[in-house]
Short mmCIF file of C-alpha atoms and ligand atoms in Angstrom, two decimals:
data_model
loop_
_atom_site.label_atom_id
_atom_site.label_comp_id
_atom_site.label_asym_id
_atom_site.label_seq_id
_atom_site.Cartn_x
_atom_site.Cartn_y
_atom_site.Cartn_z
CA UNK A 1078 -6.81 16.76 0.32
CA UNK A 1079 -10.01 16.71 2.98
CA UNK A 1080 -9.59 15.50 6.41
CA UNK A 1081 -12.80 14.93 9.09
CA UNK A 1082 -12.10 16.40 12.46
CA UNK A 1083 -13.87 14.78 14.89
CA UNK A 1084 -14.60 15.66 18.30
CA UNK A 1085 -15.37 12.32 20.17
CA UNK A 1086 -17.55 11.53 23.49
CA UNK A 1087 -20.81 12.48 22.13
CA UNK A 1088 -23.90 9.85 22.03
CA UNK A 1089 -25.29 9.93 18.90
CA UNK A 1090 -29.37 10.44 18.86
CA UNK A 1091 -31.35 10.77 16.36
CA UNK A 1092 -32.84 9.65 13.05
CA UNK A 1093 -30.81 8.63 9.82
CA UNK A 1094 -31.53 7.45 6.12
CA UNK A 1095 -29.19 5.22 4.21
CA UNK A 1096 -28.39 6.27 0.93
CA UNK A 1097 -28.79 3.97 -1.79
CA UNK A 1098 -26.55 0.95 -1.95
CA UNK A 1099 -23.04 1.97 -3.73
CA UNK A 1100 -22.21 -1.99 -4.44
CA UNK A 1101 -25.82 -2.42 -5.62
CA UNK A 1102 -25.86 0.49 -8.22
CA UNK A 1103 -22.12 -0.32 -9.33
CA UNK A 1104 -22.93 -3.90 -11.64
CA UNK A 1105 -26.53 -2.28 -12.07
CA UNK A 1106 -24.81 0.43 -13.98
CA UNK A 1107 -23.34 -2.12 -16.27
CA UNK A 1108 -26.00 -4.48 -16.59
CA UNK A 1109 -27.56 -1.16 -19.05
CA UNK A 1110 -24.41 -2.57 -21.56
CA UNK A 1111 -26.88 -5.24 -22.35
CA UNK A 1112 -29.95 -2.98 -22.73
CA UNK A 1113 -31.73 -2.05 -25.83
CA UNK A 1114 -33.51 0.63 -24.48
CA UNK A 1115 -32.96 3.43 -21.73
CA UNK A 1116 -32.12 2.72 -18.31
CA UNK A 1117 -33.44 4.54 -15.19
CA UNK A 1118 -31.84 3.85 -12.18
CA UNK A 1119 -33.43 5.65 -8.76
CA UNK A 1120 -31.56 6.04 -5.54
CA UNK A 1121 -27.84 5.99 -6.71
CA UNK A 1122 -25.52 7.95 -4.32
CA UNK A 1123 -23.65 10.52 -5.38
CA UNK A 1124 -20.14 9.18 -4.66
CA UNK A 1125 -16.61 8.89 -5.98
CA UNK A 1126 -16.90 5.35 -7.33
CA UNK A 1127 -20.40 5.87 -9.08
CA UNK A 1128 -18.49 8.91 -10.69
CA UNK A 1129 -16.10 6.68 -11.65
CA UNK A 1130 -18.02 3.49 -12.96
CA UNK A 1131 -20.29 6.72 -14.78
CA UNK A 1132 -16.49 7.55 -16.63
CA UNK A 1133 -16.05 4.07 -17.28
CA UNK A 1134 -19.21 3.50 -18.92
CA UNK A 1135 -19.34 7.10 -21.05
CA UNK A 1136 -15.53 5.33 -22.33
CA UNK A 1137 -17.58 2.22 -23.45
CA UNK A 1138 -20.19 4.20 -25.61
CA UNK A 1139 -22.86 4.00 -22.61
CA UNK A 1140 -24.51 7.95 -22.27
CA UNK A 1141 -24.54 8.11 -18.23
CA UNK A 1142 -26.90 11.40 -17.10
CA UNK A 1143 -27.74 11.86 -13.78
CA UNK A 1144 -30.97 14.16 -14.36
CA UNK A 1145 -31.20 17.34 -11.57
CA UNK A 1146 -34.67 17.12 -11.28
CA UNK A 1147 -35.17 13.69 -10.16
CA UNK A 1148 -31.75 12.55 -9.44
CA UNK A 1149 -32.07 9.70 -11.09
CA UNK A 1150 -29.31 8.19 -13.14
CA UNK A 1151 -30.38 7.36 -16.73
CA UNK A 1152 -27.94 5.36 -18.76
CA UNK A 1153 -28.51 4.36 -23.04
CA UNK A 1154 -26.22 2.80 -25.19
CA UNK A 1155 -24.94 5.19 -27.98
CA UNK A 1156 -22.56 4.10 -31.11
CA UNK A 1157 -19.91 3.83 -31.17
CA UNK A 1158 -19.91 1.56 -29.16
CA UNK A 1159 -16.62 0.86 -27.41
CA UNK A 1160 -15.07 -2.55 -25.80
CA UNK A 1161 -12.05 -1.07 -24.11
CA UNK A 1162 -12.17 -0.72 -20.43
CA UNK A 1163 -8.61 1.44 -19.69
CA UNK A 1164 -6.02 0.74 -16.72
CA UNK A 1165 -6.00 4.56 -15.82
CA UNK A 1166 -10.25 4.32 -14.68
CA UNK A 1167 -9.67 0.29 -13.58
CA UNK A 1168 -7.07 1.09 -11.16
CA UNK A 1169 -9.20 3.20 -8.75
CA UNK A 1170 -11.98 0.97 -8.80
CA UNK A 1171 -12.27 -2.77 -8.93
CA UNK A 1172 -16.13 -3.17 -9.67
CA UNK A 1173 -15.25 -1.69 -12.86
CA UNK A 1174 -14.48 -5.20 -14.03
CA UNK A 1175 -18.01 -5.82 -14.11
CA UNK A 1176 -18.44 -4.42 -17.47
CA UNK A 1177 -16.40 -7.64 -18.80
CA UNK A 1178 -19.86 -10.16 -18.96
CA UNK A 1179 -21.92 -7.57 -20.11
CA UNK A 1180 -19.26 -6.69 -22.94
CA UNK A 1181 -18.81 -9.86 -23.95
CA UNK A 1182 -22.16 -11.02 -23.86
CA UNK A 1183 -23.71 -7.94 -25.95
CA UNK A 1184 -20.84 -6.92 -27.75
CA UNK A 1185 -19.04 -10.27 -28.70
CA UNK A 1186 -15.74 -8.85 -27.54
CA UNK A 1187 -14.02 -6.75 -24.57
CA UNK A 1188 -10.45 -5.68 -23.85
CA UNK A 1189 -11.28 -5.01 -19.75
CA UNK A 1190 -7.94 -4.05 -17.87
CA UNK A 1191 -6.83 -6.49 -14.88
CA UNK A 1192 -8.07 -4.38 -11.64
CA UNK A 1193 -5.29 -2.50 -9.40
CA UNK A 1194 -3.74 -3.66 -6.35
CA UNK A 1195 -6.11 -3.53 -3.10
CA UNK A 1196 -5.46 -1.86 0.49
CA UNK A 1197 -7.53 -5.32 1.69
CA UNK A 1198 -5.08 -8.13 0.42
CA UNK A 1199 -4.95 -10.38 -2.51
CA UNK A 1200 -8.34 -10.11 -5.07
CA UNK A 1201 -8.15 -12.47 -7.70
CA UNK A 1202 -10.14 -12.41 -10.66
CA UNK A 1203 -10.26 -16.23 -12.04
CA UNK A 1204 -13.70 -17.32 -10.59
CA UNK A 1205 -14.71 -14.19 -13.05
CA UNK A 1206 -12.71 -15.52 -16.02
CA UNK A 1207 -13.77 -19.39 -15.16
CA UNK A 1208 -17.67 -18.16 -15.51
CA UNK A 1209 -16.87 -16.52 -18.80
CA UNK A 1210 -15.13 -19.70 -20.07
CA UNK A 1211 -17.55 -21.95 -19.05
CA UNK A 1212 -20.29 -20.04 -21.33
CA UNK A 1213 -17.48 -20.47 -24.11
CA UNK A 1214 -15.98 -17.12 -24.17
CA UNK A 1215 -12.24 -16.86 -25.33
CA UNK A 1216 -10.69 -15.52 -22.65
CA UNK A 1217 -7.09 -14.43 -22.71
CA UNK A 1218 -4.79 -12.77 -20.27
CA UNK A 1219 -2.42 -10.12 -21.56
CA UNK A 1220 -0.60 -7.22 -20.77
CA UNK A 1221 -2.74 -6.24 -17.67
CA UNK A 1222 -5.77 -6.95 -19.65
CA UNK A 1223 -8.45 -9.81 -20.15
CA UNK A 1224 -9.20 -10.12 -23.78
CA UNK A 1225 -12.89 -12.13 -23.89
CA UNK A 1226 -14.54 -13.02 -27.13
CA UNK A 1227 -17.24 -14.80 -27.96
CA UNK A 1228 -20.11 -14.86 -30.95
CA UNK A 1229 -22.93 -15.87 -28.97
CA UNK A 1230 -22.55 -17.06 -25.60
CA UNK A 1231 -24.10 -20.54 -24.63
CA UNK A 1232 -25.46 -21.54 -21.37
CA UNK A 1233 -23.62 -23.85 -18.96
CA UNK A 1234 -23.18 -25.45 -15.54
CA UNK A 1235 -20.84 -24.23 -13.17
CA UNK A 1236 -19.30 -24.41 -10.15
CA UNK A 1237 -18.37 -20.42 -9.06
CA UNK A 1238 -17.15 -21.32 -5.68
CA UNK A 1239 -13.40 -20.10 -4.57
CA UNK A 1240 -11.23 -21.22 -1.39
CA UNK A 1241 -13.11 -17.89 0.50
CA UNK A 1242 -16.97 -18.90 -0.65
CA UNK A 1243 -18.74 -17.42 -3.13
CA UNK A 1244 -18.09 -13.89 -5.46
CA UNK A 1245 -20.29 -10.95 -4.92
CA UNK A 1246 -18.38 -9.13 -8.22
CA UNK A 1247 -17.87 -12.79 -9.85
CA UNK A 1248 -21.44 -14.04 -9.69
CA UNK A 1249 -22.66 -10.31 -11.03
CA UNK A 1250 -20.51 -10.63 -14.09
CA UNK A 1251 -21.16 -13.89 -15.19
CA UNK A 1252 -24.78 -13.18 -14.53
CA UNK A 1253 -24.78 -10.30 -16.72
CA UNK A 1254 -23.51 -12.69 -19.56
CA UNK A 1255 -25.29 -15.93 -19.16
CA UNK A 1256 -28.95 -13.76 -19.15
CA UNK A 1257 -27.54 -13.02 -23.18
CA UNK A 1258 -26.44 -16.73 -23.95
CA UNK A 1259 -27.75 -19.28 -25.73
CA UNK A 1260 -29.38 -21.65 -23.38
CA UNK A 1261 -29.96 -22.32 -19.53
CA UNK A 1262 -26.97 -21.79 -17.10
CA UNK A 1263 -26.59 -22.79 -13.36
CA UNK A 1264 -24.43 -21.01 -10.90
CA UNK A 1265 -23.97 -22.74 -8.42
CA UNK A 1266 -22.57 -21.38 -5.50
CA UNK A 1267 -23.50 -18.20 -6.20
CA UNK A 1268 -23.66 -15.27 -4.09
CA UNK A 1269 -26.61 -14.59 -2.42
CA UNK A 1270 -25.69 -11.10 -1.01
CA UNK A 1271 -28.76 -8.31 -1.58
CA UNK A 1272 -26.76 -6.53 -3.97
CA UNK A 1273 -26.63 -9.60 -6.09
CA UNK A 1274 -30.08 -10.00 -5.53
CA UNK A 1275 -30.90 -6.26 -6.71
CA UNK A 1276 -28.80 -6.77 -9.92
CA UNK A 1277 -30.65 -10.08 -10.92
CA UNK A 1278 -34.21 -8.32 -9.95
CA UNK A 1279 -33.20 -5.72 -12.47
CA UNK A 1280 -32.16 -8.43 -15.01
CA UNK A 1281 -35.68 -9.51 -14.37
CA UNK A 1282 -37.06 -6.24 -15.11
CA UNK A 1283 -35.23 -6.22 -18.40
CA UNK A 1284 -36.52 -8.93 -19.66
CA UNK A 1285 -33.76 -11.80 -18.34
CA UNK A 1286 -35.04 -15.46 -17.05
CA UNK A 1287 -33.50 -15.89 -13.91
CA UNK A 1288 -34.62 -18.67 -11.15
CA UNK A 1289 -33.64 -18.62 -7.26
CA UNK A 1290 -32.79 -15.41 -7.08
CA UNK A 1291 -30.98 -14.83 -3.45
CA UNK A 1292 -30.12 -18.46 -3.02
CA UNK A 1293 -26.76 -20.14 -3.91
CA UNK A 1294 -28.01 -21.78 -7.45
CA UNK A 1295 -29.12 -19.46 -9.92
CA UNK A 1296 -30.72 -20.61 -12.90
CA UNK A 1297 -30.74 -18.44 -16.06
CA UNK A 1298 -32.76 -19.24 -19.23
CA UNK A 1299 -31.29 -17.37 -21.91
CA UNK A 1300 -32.86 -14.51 -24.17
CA UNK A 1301 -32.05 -12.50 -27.71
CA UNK A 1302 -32.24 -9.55 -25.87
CA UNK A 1303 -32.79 -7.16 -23.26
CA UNK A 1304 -35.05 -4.12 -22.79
CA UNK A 1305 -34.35 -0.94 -20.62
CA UNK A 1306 -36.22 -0.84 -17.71
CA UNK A 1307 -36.25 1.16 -14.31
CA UNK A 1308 -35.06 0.07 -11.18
CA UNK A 1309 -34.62 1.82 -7.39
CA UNK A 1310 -31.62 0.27 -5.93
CA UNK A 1311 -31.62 -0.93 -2.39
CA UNK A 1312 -30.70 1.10 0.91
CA UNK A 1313 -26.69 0.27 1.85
CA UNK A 1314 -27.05 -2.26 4.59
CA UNK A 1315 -23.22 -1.31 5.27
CA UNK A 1316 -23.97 2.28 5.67
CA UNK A 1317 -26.92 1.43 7.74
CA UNK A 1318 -24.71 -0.71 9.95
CA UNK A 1319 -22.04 1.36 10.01
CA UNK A 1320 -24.49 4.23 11.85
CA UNK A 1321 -25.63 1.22 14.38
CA UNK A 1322 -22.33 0.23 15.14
CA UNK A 1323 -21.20 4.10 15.90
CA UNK A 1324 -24.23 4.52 17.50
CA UNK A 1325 -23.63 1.25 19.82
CA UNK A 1326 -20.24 2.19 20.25
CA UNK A 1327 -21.26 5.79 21.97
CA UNK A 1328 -23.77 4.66 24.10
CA UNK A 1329 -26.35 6.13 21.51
CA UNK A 1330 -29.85 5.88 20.52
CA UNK A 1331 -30.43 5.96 16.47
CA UNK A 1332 -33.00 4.80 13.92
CA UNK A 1333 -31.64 4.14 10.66
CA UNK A 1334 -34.40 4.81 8.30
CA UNK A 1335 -34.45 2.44 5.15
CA UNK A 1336 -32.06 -0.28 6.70
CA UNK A 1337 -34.04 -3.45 5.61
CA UNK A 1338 -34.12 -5.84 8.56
CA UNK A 1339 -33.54 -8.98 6.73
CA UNK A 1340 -30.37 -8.04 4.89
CA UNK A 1341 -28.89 -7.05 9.14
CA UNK A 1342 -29.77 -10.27 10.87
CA UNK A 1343 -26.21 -10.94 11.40
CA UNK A 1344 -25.30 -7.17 12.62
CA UNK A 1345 -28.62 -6.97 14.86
CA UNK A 1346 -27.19 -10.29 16.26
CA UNK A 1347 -23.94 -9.58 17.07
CA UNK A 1348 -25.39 -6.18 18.49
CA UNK A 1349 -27.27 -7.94 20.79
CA UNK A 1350 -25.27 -10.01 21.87
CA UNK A 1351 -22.79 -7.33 22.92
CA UNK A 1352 -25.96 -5.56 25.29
CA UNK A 1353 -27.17 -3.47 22.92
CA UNK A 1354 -31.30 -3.50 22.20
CA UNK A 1355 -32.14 -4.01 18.58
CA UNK A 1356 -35.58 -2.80 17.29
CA UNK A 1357 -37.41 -3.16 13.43
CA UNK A 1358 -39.42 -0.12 13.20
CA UNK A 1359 -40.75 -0.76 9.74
CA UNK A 1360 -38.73 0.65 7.23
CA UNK A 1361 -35.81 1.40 10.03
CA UNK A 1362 -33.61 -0.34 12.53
CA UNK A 1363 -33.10 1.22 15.56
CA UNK A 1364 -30.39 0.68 18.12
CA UNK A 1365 -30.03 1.78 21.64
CA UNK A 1366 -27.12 0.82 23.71
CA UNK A 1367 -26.00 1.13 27.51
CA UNK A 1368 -22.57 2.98 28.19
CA UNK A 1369 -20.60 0.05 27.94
CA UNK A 1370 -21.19 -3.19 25.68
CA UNK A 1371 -19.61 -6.68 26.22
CA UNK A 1372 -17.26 -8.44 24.35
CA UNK A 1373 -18.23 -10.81 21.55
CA UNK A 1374 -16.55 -13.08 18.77
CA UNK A 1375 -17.56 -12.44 15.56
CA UNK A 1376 -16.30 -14.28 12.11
CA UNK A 1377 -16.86 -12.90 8.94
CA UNK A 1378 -18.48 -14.97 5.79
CA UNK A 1379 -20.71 -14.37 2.79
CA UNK A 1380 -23.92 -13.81 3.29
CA UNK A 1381 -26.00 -14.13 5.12
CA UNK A 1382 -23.00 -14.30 7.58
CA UNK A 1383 -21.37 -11.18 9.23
CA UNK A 1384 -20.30 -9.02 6.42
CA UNK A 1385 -16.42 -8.42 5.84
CA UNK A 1386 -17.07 -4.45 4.95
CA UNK A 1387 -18.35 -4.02 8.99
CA UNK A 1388 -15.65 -5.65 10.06
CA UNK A 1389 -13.22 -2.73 11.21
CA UNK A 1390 -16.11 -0.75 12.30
CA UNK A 1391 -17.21 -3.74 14.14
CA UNK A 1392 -13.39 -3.88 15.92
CA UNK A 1393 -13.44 -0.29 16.98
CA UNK A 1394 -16.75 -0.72 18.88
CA UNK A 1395 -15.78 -3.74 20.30
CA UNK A 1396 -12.12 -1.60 21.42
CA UNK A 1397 -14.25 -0.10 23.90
CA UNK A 1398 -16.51 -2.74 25.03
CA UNK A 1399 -16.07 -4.76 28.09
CA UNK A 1400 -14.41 -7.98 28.28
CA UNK A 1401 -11.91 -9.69 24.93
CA UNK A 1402 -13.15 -10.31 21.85
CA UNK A 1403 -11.91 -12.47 18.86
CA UNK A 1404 -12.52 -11.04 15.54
CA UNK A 1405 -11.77 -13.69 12.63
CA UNK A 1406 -11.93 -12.96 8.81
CA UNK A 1407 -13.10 -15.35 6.08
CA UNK A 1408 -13.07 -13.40 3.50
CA UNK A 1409 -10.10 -11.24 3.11
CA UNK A 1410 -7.57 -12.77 5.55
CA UNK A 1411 -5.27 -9.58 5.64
CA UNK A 1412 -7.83 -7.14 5.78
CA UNK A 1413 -6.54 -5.75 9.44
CA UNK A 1414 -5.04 -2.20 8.21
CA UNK A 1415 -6.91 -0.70 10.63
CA UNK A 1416 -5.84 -2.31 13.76
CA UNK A 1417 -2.28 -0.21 14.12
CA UNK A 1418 -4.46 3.34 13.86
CA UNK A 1419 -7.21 2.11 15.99
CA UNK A 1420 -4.12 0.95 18.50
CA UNK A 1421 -2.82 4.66 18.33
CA UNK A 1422 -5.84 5.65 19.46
CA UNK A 1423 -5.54 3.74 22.78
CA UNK A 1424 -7.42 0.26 21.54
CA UNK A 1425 -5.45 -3.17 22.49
CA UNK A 1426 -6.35 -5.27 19.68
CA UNK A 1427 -3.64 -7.96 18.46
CA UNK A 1428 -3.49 -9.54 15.60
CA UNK A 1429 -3.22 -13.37 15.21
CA UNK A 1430 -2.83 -14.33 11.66
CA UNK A 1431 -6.53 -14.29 10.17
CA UNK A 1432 -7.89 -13.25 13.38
CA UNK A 1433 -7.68 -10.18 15.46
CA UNK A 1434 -7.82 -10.22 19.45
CA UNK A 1435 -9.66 -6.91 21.08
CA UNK A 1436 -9.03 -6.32 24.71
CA UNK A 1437 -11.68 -3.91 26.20
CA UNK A 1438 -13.04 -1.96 27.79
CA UNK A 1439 -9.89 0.73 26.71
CA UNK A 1440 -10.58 4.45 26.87
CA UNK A 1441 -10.10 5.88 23.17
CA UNK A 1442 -8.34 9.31 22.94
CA UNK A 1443 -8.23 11.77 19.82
CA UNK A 1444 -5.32 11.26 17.40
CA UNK A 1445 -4.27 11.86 13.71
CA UNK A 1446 -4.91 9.20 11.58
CA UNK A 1447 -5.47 8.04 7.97
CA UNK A 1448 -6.85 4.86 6.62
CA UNK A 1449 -5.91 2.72 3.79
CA UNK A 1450 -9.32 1.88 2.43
CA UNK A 1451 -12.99 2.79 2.49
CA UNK A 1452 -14.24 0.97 5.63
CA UNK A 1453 -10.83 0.95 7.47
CA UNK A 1454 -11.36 4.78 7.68
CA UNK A 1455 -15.06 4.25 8.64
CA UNK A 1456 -13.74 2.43 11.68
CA UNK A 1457 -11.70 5.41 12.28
CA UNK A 1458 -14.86 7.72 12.49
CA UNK A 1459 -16.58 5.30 14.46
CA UNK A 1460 -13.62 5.34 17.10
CA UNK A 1461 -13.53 9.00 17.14
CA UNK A 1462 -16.95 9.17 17.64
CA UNK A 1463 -16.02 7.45 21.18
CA UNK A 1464 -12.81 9.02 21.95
CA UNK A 1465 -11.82 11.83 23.98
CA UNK A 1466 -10.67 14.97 21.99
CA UNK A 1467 -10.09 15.91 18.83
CA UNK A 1468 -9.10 12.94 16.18
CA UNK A 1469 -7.94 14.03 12.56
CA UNK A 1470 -9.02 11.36 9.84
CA UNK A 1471 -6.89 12.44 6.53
CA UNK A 1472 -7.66 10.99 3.26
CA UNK A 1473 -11.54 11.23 3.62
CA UNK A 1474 -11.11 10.44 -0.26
CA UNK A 1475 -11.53 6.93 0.87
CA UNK A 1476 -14.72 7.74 2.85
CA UNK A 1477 -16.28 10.12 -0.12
CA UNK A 1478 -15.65 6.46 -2.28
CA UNK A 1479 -18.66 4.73 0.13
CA UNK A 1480 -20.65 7.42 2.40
CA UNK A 1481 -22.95 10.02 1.31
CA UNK A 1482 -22.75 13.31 2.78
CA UNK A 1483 -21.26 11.30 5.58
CA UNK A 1484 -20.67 14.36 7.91
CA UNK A 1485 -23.91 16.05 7.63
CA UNK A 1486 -25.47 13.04 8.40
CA UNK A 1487 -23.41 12.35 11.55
CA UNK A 1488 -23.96 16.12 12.41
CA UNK A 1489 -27.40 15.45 12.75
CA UNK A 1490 -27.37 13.07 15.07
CA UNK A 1491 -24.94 15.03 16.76
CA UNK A 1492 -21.57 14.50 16.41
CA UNK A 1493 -19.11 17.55 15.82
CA UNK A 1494 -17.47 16.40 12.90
CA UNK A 1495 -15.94 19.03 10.08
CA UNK A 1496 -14.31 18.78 7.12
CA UNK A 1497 -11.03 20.42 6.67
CA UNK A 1498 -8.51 20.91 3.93
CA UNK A 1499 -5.30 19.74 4.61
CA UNK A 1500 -2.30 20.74 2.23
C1 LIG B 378 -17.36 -7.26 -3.16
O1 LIG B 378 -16.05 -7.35 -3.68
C2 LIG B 378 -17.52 -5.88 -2.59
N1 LIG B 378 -17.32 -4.91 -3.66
C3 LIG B 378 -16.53 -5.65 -1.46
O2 LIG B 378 -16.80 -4.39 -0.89
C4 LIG B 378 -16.74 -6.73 -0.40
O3 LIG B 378 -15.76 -6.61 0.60
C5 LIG B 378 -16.67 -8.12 -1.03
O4 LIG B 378 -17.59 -8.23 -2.13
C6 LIG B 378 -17.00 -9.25 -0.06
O5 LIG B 378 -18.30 -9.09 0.43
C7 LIG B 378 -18.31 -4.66 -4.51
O6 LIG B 378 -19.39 -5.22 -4.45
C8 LIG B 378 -18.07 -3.62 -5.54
P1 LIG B 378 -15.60 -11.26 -3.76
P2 LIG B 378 -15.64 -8.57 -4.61
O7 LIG B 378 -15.32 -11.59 -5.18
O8 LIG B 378 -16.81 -8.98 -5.42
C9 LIG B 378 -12.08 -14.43 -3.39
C10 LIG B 378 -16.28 -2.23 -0.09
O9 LIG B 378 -15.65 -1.86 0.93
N2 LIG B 378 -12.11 -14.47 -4.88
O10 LIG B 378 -16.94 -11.61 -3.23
O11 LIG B 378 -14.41 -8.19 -5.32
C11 LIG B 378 -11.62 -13.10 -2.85
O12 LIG B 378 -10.22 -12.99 -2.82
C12 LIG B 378 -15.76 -3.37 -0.95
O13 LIG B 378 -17.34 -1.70 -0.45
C13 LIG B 378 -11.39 -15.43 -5.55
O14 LIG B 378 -10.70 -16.25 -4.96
O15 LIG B 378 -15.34 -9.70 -3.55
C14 LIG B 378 -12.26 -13.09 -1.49
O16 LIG B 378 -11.49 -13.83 -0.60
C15 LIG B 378 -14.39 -3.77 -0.57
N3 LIG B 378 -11.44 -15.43 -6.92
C16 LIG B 378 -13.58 -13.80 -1.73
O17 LIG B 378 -13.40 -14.57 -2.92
C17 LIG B 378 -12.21 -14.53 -7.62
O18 LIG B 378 -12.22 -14.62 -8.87
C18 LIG B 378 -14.78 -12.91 -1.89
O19 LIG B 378 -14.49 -11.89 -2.85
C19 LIG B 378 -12.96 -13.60 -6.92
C20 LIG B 378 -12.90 -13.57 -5.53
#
């Protein structure tokens, strides 16, 4: 297994680009279920999950290519054509699940197996299953697996809010089927994160009716069928503010090139807020920050509220920035795996049930750690960007799930970080 050694106490400098948006591409990749034709898909990353929703789709009959050339992904539906979405691909990846309202909705049946357990806490799937009744889909739970059925699917209203807000995954799926049904359907509370909005601009493209796109009602009018179309997928705004924060959190100076502005109001906020200044340079966001930050509290919620998946990197900046700062999660109450590592490091950050307390300024210092999830581990990076001597960061697995080339790009903006292979 790979491991990043980092060698901390560097600013970073420099000039980045965020790689196209991995939560984005994921549902895009199923929405080509419902195509008739081709589907080209431009800036997909090359990561671990889009190899894996790429397996997932070849198992449902889908031909997945990503062509050298270009790199773009193109995706066509081939017979047969398959409805069984297996345990052994669902386990490693939850956005898999997607495929379930495009199934359905194209192929009048799926057999899509119940994700696997999460690092991040509890991650129910009903508002998904709710959606899919409400259009009149038979939906059964059974042996790990949602059975869904339907002839034709028939447009509804609905309500597909949940005690935490609105579903990014949720409001994709059901999406994906009420574009095929019968009809007009409302979402309401729908989620209005940009990946949402990508997916349903790409609907659009294919030949979908879809009103109040980025808001929380979505209206769909219902058509026979879809065409293949092409699509570029947005920059990752968590990437992108995954670079500010590390850059923030060193002191640094770093443009992000392709962050869009509007989808990082609540990052360039809370940046500024801590001391840092906050620039829009066109198509990048650039961030220069004074040796030491202050404190701030920050709550996560859906968009456009402070994103849960910056959260951890968010706590290991604010480890070493001045004054205490209250951290609170909306989303995923439990999703605080990081704190213990970043506490071996040297931070003092407690944790208060949904909340986490961070006492700064505290002086980081290399360690060997591991995270248990994707951004968990990115908070790791950023805090041994910032600490003194050499920090190990084992099962980069996690990090190859969400970051392209993530240490070549740090490299350039002048880190020392290398990969290693641990036994
Ligand atoms: C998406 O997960 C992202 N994944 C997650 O990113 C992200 O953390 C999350 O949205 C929140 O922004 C992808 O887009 C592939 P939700 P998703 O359904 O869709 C509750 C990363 O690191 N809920 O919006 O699964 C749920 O428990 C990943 O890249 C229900 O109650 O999240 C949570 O509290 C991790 N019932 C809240 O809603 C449901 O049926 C929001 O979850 C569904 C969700």
């Amino acid at each position: 297994m790979d491991a990043l050694v980092v060698t901390g106490g560097r600013r970073l400098k420099g000039r980045v680009r965020a790689s196209g948006a991995k939560n984005a591409a994921l549902p895009i990749m199923a929405a080509a279920i419902l195509a008739d034709g081709p589907v080209r898909l431009k800036n997909v990353p090359n990561l671990a999950d889009i190899r894996t929703m790429s397996r997932l789709l070849r198992e449902l009959g889908v031909r997945v290519e990503r062509e050298e050339k270009s790199g773009d992904l193109v995706l066509q539906n081939e017979r047969p054509a398959r409805v069984v979405a297996p345990y052994s691909i669902m386990r490693t990846m939850r956005a898999g699940f997607c495929v379930l309202g495009p199934l359905v909705a194209r192929r009048g049946r799926a057999e899509v197996s119940l994700p696997g357990g999460c690092a991040i806490g509890d991650r129910p799937v009903d508002l998904h299953l709710k959606g899919m009744r409400a259009l009149g889909a038979k939906v059964e739970v059974k042996h790990g697996y949602v059975f869904g059925s339907c002839r034709r699917l028939r447009g509804a209203e609905m309500y597909l809010g949940g005690p935490f807000g609105s579903t990014v995954t949720g409001t994709a799926n059901v999406l994906m089927a009420a574009v095929l049904a019968r009809g007009t359907t409302v979402i309401d509370c729908a989620a209005c994160e940009p990946e949402v909005q990508d997916l349903a601009r790409m609907l659009v493209k294919m030949g979908a009716g879809i009103r109040g796109i980025g808001s929380p009602r979505l209206l769909v009018e219902g058509v026979d069928r879809l065409s293949g179309a092409e699509h570029a997928v947005i920059p990752d705004r968590i990437e992108a503010g995954t670079f500010l924060l590390a850059a923030a959190a060193t002191g640094g100076d770093v443009a992000v090139e392709g962050a869009r502005w509007n989808d990082l109001f609540a990052l360039v906020h809370l940046l500024r807020e801590a001391g840092a200044e906050v620039e829009h340079l066109g198509d990048a966001v650039r961030v220069r920050a004074p040796r030491r930050l202050r404190s701030v509290d920050v709550t996560t919620l859906p968009f456009p509220g402070f994103p849960t998946d910056l959260q951890a990197q968010t706590a290991a900046m604010l480890a070493v920035a001045d004054g205490i700062s209250v951290i609170t999660e909306k989303i995923y109450p439990d999703r605080f795996m990081h704190v213990a590592e970043l506490n071996r490091m040297g931070a003092a950050i407690r944790k208060e049930g949904p909340a986490a307390v961070v006492h700064g300024p505290r002086r980081l210092s290399g360690a060997p750690v591991m995270a248990s999830d994707l951004r968990a581990s990115a908070a790791l990076v950023v805090a041994a960007l910032v600490a003194e001597g050499r920090t190990t960061v084992s099962r980069v697995y996690h990090l190859d799930r969400g970051y392209e080339r993530l240490e070549q790009k740090l490299k350039r903006l002048g880190a020392r970080v290398r990969r290693i292979k641990e036994s």
